[in-house]
């Protein structure tokens, strides 16, 4: 069955608990996946923002 490189990379990553390879995969998403990369960056910004009091 044909795969895209993003599906293959995601299979290699398996989950976000494999922290050694997360930065590399995240960088690939941001640089090459258009809206996926933009959404990932936006989510990271939201997660880094402290909650309002």
Short mmCIF file of N, CA and C in Angstrom, two decimals, residues 23-52:
data_model
loop_
_atom_site.label_atom_id
_atom_site.label_comp_id
_atom_site.label_asym_id
_atom_site.label_seq_id
_atom_site.Cartn_x
_atom_site.Cartn_y
_atom_site.Cartn_z
N UNK A 23 11.73 16.71 18.24
CA UNK A 23 12.12 17.97 17.59
C UNK A 23 12.33 17.83 16.08
N UNK A 24 12.92 16.74 15.65
CA UNK A 24 13.14 16.53 14.22
C UNK A 24 11.85 16.37 13.45
N UNK A 25 10.93 15.59 13.98
CA UNK A 25 9.64 15.41 13.32
C UNK A 25 8.85 16.71 13.32
N UNK A 26 8.87 17.41 14.43
CA UNK A 26 8.15 18.69 14.50
C UNK A 26 8.71 19.68 13.47
N UNK A 27 10.02 19.71 13.32
CA UNK A 27 10.64 20.61 12.34
C UNK A 27 10.22 20.25 10.92
N UNK A 28 10.16 18.95 10.61
CA UNK A 28 9.69 18.52 9.29
C UNK A 28 8.26 18.97 9.04
N UNK A 29 7.40 18.83 10.05
CA UNK A 29 6.01 19.23 9.90
C UNK A 29 5.90 20.73 9.63
N UNK A 30 6.63 21.51 10.40
CA UNK A 30 6.56 22.97 10.26
C UNK A 30 7.10 23.41 8.89
N UNK A 31 8.19 22.81 8.45
CA UNK A 31 8.83 23.26 7.21
C UNK A 31 8.16 22.76 5.94
N UNK A 32 7.50 21.60 6.01
CA UNK A 32 7.06 20.96 4.77
C UNK A 32 5.58 20.58 4.69
N UNK A 33 4.82 20.80 5.73
CA UNK A 33 3.44 20.32 5.71
C UNK A 33 2.38 21.42 5.69
N UNK A 34 2.77 22.63 5.31
CA UNK A 34 1.79 23.68 5.12
C UNK A 34 0.89 23.90 6.33
N UNK A 35 -0.40 23.66 6.15
CA UNK A 35 -1.38 23.90 7.21
C UNK A 35 -1.14 23.03 8.43
N UNK A 36 -0.66 21.82 8.25
CA UNK A 36 -0.35 20.94 9.39
C UNK A 36 0.74 21.59 10.24
N UNK A 37 1.78 22.09 9.58
CA UNK A 37 2.86 22.75 10.29
C UNK A 37 2.40 24.01 11.00
N UNK A 38 1.55 24.78 10.33
CA UNK A 38 1.01 26.00 10.93
C UNK A 38 0.16 25.66 12.15
N UNK A 39 -0.68 24.64 12.03
CA UNK A 39 -1.53 24.22 13.15
C UNK A 39 -0.68 23.71 14.31
N UNK A 40 0.36 22.96 14.00
CA UNK A 40 1.25 22.45 15.05
C UNK A 40 1.91 23.61 15.79
N UNK A 41 2.42 24.60 15.05
CA UNK A 41 3.06 25.76 15.66
C UNK A 41 2.07 26.52 16.54
N UNK A 42 0.86 26.69 16.05
CA UNK A 42 -0.18 27.39 16.81
C UNK A 42 -0.50 26.66 18.11
N UNK A 43 -0.63 25.35 18.03
CA UNK A 43 -0.90 24.55 19.24
C UNK A 43 0.23 24.66 20.25
N UNK A 44 1.47 24.65 19.76
CA UNK A 44 2.61 24.79 20.66
C UNK A 44 2.59 26.15 21.35
N UNK A 45 2.19 27.17 20.63
CA UNK A 45 2.10 28.50 21.24
C UNK A 45 0.99 28.52 22.30
N UNK A 46 -0.12 27.87 22.02
CA UNK A 46 -1.20 27.82 22.99
C UNK A 46 -0.79 27.06 24.26
N UNK A 47 -0.09 25.97 24.07
CA UNK A 47 0.34 25.17 25.22
C UNK A 47 1.40 25.87 26.06
N UNK A 48 2.15 26.76 25.45
CA UNK A 48 3.19 27.49 26.18
C UNK A 48 2.65 28.73 26.87
N UNK A 49 1.41 29.09 26.60
CA UNK A 49 0.82 30.27 27.19
C UNK A 49 0.23 29.92 28.55
N UNK A 50 0.64 30.62 29.60
CA UNK A 50 0.06 30.34 30.92
C UNK A 50 -1.43 30.69 30.94
N UNK A 51 -2.21 29.94 31.69
CA UNK A 51 -3.65 30.24 31.76
C UNK A 51 -3.92 31.60 32.38
N UNK A 52 -4.98 32.25 31.91
CA UNK A 52 -5.37 33.55 32.46
C UNK A 52 -5.92 33.36 33.87
#
